[in-house]
Coordinates of N, CA and C in Angstrom, one line a residue:
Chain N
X1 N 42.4 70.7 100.2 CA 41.4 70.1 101.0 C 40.2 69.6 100.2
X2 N 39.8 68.8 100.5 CA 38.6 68.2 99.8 C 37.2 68.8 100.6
X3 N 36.3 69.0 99.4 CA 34.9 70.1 99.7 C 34.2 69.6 100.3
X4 N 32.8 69.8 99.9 CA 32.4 69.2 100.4 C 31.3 68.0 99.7
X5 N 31.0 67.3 100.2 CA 30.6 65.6 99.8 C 29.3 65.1 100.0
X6 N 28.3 65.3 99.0 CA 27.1 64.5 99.7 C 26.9 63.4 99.0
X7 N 26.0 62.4 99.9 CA 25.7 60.8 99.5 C 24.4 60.8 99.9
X8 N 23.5 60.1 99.0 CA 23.9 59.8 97.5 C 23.5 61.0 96.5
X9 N 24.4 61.1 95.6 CA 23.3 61.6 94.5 C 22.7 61.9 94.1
X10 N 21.9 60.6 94.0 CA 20.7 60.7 93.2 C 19.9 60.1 94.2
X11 N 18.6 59.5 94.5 CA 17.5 59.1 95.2 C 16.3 59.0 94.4
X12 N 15.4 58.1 94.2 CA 14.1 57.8 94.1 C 13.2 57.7 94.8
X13 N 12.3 57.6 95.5 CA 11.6 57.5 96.3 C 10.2 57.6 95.7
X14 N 9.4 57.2 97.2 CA 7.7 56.8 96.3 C 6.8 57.5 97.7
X15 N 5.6 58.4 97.6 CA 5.4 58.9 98.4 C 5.3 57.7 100.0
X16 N 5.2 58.7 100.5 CA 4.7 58.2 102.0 C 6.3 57.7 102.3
X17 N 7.3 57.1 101.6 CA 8.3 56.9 102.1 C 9.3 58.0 103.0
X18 N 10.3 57.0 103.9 CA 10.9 58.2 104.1 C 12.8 58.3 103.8
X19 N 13.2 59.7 103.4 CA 14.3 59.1 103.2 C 15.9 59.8 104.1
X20 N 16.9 59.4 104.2 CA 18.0 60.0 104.8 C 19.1 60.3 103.9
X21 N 19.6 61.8 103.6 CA 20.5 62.5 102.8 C 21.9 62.9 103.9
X22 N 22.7 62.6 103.3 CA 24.3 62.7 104.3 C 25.1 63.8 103.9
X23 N 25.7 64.5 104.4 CA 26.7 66.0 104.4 C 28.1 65.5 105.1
X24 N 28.7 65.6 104.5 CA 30.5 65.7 104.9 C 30.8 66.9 104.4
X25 N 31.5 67.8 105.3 CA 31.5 69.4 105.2 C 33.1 69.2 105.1
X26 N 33.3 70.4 104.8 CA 35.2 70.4 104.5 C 35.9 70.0 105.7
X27 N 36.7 69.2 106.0 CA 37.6 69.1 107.1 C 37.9 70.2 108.1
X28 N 37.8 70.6 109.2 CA 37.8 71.1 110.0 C 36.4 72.4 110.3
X29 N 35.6 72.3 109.3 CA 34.5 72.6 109.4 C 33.5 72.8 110.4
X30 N 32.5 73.4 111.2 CA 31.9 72.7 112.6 C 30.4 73.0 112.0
X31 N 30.5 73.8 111.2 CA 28.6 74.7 110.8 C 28.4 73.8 109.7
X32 N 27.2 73.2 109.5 CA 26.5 72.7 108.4 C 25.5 73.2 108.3
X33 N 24.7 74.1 106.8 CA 23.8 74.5 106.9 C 22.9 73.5 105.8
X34 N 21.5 73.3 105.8 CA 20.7 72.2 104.5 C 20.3 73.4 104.0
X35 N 20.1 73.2 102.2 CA 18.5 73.9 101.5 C 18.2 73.1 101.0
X36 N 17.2 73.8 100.4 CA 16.5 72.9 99.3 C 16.1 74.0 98.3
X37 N 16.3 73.1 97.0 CA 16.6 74.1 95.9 C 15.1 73.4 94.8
X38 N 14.5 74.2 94.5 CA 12.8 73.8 93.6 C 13.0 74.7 92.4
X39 N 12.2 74.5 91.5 CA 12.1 75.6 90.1 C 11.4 76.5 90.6
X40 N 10.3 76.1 91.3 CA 9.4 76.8 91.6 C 9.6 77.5 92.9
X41 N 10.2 77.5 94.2 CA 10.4 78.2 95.2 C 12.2 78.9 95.1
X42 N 13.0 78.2 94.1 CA 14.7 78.7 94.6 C 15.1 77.8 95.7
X43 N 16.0 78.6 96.6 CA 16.6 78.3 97.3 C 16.5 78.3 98.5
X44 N 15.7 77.7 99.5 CA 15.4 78.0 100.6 C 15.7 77.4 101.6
X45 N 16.4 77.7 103.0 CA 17.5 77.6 104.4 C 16.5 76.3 105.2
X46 N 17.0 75.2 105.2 CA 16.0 74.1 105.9 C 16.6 74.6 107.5
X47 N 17.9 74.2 107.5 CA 18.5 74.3 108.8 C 19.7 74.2 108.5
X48 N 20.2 74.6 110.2 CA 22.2 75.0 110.2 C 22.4 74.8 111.7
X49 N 23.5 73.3 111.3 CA 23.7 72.8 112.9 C 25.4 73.4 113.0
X50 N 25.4 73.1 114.3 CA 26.7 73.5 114.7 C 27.1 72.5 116.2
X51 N 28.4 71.6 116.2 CA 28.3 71.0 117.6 C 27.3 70.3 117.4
X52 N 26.8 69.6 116.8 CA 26.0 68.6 117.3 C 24.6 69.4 117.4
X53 N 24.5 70.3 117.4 CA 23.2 71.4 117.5 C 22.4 71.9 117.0
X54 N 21.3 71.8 116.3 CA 20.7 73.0 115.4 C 20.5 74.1 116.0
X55 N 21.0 75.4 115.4 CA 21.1 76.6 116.3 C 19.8 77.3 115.1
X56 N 19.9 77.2 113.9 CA 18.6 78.0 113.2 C 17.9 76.7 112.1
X57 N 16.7 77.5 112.1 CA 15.6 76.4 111.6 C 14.9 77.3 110.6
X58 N 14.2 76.7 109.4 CA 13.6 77.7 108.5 C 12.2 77.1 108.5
X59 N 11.6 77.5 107.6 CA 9.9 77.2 107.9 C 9.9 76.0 107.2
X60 N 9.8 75.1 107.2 CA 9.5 73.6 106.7 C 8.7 73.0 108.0
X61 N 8.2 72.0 107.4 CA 7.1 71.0 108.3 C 8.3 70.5 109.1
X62 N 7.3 69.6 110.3 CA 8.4 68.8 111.1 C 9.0 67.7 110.4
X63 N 8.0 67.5 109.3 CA 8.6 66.5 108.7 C 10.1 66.2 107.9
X64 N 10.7 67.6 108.2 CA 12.1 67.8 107.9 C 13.1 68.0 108.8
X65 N 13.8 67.2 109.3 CA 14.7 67.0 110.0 C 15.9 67.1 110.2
X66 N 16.7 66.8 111.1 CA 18.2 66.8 110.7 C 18.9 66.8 112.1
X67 N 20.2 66.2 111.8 CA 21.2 66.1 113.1 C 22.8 66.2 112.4
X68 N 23.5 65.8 113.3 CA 24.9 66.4 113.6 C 25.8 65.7 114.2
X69 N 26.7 64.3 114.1 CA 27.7 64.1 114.9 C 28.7 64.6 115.2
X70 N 29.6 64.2 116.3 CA 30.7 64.7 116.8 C 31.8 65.2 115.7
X71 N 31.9 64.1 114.4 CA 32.9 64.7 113.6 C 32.5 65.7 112.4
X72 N 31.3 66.5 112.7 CA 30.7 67.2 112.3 C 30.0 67.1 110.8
X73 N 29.6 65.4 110.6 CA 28.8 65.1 109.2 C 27.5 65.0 109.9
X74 N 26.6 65.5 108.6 CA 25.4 66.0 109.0 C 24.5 64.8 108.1
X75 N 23.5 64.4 108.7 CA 22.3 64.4 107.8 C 20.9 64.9 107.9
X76 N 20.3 64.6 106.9 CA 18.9 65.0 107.5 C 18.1 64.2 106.9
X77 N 16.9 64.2 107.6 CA 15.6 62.9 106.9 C 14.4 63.6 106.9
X78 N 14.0 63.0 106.0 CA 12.6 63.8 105.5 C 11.8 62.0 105.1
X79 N 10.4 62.5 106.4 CA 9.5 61.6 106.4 C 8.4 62.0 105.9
X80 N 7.6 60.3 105.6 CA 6.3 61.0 104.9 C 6.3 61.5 103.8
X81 N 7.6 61.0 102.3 CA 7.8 61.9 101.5 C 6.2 62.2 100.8
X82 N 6.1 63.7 100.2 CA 5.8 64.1 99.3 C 5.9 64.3 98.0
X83 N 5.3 64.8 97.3 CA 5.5 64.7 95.8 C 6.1 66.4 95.5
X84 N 5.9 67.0 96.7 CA 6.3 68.4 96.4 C 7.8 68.5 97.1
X85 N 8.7 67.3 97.7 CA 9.6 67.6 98.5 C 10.9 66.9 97.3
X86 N 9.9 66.6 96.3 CA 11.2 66.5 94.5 C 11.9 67.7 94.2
X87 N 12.9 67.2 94.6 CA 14.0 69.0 94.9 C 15.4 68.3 94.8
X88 N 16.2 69.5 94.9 CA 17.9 69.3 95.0 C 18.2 69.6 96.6
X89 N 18.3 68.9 96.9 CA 19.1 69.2 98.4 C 20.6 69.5 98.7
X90 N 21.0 70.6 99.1 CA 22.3 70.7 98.7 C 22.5 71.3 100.5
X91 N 23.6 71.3 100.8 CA 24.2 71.3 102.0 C 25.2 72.3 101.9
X92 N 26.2 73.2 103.2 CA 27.0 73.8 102.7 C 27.5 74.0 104.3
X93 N 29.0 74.2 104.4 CA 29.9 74.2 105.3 C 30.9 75.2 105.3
X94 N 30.9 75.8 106.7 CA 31.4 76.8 107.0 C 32.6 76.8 108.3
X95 N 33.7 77.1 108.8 CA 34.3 76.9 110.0 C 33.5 77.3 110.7
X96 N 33.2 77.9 111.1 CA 32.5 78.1 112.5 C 31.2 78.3 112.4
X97 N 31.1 79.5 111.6 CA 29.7 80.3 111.3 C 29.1 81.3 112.1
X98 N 29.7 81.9 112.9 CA 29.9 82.7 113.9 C 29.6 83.8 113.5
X99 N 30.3 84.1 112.3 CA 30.2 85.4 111.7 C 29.7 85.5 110.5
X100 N 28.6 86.4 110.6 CA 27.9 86.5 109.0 C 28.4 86.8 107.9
X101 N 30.0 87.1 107.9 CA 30.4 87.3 106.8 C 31.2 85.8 106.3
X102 N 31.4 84.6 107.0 CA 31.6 83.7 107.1 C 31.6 82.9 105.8
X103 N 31.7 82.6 104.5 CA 32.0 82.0 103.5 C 31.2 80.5 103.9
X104 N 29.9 80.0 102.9 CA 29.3 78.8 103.0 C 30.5 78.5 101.7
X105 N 30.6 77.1 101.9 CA 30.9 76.4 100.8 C 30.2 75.0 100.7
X106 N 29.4 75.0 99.3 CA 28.2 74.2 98.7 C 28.7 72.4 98.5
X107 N 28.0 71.5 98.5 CA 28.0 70.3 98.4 C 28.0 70.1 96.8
X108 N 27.9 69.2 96.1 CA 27.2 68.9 94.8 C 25.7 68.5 95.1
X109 N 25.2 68.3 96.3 CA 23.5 68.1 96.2 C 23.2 66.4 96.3
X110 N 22.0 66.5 97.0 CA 21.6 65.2 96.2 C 20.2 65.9 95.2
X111 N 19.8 64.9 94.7 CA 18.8 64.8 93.6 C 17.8 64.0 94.4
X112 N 16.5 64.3 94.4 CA 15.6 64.0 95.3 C 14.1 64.2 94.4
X113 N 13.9 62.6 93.7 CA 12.6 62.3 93.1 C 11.4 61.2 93.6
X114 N 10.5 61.8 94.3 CA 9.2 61.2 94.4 C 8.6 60.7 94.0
X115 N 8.1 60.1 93.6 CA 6.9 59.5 92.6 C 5.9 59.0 93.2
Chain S
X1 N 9.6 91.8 105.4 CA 10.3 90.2 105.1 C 11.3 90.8 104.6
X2 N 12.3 90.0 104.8 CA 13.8 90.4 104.4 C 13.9 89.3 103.2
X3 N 14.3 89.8 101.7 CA 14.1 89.7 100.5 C 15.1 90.0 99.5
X4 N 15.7 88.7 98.8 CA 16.5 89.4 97.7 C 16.0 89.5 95.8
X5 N 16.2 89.9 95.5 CA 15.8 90.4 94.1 C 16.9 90.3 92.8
X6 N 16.4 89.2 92.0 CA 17.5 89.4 90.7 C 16.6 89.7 89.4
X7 N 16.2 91.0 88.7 CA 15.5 91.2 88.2 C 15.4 91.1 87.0
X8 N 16.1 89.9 86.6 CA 16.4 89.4 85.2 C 16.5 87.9 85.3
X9 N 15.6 86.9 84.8 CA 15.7 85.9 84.7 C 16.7 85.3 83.7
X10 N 16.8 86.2 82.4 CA 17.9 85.8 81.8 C 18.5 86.9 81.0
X11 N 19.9 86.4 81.1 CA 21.0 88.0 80.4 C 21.5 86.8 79.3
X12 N 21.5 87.6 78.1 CA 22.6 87.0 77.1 C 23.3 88.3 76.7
X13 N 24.3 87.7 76.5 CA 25.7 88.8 75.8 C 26.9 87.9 74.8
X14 N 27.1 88.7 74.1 CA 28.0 88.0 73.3 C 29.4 87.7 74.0
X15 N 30.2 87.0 73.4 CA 31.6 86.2 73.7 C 32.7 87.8 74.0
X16 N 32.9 88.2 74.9 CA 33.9 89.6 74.8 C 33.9 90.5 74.8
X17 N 32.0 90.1 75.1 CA 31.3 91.7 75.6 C 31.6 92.1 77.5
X18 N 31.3 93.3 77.4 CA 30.7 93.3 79.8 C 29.5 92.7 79.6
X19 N 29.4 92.5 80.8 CA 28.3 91.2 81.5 C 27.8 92.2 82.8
X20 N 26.7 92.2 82.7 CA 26.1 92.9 84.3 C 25.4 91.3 84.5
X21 N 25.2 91.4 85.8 CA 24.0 90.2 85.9 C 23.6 91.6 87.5
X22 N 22.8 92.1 88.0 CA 21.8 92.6 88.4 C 21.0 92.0 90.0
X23 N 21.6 92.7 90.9 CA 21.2 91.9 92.3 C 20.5 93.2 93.5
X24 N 19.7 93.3 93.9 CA 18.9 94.4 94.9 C 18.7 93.3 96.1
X25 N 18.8 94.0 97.2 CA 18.0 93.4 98.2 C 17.3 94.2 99.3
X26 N 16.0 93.7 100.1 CA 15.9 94.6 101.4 C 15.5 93.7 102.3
X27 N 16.8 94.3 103.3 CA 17.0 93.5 104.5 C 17.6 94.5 105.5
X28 N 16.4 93.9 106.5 CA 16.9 95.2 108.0 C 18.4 95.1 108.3
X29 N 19.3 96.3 109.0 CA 20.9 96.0 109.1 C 21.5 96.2 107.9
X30 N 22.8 96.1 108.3 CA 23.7 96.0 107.2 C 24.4 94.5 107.1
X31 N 23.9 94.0 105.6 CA 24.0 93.0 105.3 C 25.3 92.4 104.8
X32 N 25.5 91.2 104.6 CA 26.8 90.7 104.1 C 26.5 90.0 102.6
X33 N 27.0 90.6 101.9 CA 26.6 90.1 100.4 C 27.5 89.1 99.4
X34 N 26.6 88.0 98.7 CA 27.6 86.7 98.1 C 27.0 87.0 97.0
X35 N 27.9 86.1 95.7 CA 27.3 85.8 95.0 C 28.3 84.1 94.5
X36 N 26.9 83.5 94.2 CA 27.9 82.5 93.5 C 27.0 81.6 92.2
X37 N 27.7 80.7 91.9 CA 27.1 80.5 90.4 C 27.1 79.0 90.1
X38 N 25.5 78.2 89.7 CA 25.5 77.0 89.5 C 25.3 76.4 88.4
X39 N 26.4 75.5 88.1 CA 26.8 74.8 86.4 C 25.6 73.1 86.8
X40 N 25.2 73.1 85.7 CA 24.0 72.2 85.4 C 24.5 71.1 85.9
X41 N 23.6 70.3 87.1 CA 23.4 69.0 87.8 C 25.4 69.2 88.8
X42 N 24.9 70.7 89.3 CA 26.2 71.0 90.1 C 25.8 71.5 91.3
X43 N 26.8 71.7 92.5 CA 26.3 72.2 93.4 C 26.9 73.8 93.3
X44 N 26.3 75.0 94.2 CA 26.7 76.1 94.5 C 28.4 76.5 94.6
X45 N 29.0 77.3 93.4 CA 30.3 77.8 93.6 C 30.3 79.2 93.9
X46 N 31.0 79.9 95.3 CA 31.3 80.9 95.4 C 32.1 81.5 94.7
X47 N 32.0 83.1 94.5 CA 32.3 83.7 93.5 C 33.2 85.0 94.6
X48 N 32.5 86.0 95.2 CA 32.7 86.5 95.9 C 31.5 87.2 96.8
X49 N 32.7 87.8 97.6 CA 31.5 88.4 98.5 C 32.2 89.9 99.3
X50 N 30.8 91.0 99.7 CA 31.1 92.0 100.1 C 30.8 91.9 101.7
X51 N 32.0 92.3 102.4 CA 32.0 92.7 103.5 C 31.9 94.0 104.4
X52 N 32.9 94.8 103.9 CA 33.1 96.0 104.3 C 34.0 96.5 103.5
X53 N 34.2 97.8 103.2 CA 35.5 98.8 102.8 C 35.0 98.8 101.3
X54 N 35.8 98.8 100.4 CA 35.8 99.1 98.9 C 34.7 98.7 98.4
X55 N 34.2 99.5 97.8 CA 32.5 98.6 96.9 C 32.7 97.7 95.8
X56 N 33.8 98.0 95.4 CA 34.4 97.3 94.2 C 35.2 95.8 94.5
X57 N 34.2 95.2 94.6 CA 34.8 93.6 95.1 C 35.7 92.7 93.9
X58 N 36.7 92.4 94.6 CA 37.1 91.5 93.0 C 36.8 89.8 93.6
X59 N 36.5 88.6 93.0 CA 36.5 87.2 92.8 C 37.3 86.4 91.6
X60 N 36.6 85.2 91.8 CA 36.9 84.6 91.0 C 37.0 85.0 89.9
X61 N 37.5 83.9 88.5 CA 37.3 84.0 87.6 C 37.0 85.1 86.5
X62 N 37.6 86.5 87.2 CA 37.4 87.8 86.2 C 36.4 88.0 86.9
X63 N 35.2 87.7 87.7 CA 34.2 88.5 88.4 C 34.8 89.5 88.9
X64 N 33.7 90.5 89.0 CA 33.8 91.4 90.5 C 32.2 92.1 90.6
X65 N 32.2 92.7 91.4 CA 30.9 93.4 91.9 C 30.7 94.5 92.2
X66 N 29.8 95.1 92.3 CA 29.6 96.3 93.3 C 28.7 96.9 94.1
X67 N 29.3 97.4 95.2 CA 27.7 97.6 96.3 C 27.6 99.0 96.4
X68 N 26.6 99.0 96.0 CA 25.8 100.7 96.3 C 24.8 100.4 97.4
X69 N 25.4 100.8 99.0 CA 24.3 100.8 99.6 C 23.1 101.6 99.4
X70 N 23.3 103.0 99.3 CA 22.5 103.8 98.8 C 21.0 103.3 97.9
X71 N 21.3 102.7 97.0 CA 20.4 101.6 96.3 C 19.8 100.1 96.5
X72 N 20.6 100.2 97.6 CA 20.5 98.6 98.1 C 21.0 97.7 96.7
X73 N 22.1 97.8 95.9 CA 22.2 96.8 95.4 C 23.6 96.3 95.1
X74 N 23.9 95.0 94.6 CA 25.1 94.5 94.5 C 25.2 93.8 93.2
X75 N 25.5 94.7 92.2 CA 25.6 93.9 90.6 C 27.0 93.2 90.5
X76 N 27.0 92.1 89.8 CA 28.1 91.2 89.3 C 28.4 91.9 87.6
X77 N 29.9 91.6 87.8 CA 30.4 92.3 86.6 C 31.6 91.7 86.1
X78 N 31.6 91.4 84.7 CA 32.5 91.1 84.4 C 32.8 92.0 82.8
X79 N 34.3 92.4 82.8 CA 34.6 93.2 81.6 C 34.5 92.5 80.3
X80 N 34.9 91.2 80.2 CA 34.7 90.1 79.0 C 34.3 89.4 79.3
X81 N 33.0 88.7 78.6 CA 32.2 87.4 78.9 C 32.9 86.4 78.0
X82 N 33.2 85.2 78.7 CA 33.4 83.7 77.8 C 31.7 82.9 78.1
X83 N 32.4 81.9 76.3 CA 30.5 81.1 76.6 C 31.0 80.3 77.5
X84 N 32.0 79.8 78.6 CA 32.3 79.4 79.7 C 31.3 79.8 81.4
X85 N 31.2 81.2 80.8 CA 30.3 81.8 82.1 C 29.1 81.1 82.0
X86 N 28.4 80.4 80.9 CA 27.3 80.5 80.7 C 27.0 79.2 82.1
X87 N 25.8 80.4 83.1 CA 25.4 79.3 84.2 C 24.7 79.9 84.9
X88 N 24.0 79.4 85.8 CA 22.9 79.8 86.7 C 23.6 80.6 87.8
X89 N 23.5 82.3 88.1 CA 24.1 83.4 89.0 C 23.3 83.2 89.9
X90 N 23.3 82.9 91.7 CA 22.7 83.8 92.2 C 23.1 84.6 93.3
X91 N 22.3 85.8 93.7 CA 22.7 86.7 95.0 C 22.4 86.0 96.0
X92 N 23.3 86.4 97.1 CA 23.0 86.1 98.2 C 23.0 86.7 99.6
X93 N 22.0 87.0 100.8 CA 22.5 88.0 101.6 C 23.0 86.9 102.9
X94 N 23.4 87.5 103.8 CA 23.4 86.9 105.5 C 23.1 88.1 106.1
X95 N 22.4 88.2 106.9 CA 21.9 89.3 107.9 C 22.7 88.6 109.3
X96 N 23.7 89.7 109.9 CA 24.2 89.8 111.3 C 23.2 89.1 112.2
X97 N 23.7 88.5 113.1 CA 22.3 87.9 114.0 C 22.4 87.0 114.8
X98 N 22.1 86.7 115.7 CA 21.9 85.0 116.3 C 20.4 84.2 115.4
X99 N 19.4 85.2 115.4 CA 18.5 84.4 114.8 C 18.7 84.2 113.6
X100 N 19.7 84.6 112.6 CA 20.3 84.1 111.1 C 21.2 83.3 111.0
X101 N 21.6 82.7 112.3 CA 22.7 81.9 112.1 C 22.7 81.0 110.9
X102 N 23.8 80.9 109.9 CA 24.0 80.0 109.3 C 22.8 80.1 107.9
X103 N 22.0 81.1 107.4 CA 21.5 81.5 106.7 C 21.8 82.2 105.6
X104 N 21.6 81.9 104.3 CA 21.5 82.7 103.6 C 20.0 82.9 102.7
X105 N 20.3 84.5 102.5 CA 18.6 84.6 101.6 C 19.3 84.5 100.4
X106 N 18.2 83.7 99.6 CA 19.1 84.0 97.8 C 18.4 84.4 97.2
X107 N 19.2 85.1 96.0 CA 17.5 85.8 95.1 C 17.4 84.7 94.3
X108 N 16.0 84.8 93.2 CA 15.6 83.1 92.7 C 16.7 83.0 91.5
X109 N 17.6 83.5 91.2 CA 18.7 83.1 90.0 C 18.3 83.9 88.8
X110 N 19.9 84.3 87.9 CA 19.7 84.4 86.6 C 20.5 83.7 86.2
X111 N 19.8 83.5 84.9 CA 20.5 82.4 83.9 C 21.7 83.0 83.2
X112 N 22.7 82.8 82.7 CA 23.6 84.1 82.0 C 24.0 83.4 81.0
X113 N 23.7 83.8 79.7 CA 23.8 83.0 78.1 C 24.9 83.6 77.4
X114 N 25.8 83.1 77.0 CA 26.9 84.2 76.6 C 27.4 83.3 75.3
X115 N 26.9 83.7 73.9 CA 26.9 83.3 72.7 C 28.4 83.8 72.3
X116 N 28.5 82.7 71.4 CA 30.2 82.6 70.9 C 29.9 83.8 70.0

């Protein structure tokens, strides 16, 4: 099975812009969770959709978003960039997620620079 | 606040030595515990994880772990280190829940340096 997939990469951005980051979760997959990964904060839970759904949300501004189509690829958008939202965004997919012992499996990230 | 702890930012050990890398956490419930490990300009690879029964978890790659509830902790262990291992560890919990759905807490990482 092929993992999981994020586009693009890499990203530039300049503040006040805004930008959209894409998740393809493993095939038959339904839970997509986002972080964001900083030197300075680690690793921290943006959100985790399921169905089309966000079922949990972490403390981030509104200005961090995200959705969920039917074939369960996720993205999310972040407006208004800042200079502090220069991070790795990495995504991670799970069958259902139902159960907390449930296995995430990680994207490669995108790379997310401000200027 | 539910919180995990890796209390070593960096472990070095030689090529063929044991490897501890070092994980605590406190979080209300009984938690479900990961660990996995990230190789530079990489995303998050699972390693293993504790659910129930044996404290002695085996994974990937010669890992294994162990949970001492008693202590609240879950050290990664490996009997021979290669400079292969060398990469960014971290813990990870999920707390049972509806309001955790889809969550993990991570501790902030250790680096693991493992000289030829």
């Amino acid at each position: 099975k092929a993992g999981v997939t994020q586009t693009p990469r890499y990203l530039i951005k300049t503040r006040g812009q805004q930008v959209t980051l894409s998740c393809s979760p493993i095939s038959g997959h339904r839970s997509v969770s986002w972080y964001q990964q900083t030197p300075g904060q680690g690793l921290q839970f943006l959100f985790e959709y399921f169905s089309e759904t966000q079922r949990n949300k972490g403390n981030f501004p509104g200005r961090f978003s995200g959705r969920q189509f039917s074939n369960s690829r996720s993205e999310m958008n972040v407006s208004t960039l800042e200079l502090g939202d220069s991070a790795l965004y990495l995504c991670a997919s799970t069958s259902f997620g139902l159960a907390a012992s449930d296995t995430q499996y990680f994207g490669p990230g995108t790379r997310l620079t401000v200027l | 606040a539910q919180s995990v702890a890796q209390p070593e930012d960096q472990v070095n050990v030689a090529e063929g030595n044991p490897l501890t890398v070092k994980c605590t956490y406190s979080v209300s419930g009984n938690p479900y515990l990961f660990w996995y490990v990230q190789y530079p300009n990489r995303g998050l690879q699972f390693l293993l994880k504790y659910i129930t029964g044996d404290n002695l978890v085996k994974g990937s790659y010669g890992f294994e772990a162990e949970f001492n509830k008693s202590q609240t902790s879950f050290h990664l262990k490996k009997p021979s280190a290669l400079v292969s291992d060398s990469a960014l560890y971290f813990c990870a919990v999920r707390v049972p829940g509806s309001s955790n759905t889809g969550k993990l807490i991570f501790g902030q990482g250790t680096t693991l340096q493992v000289k030829p």
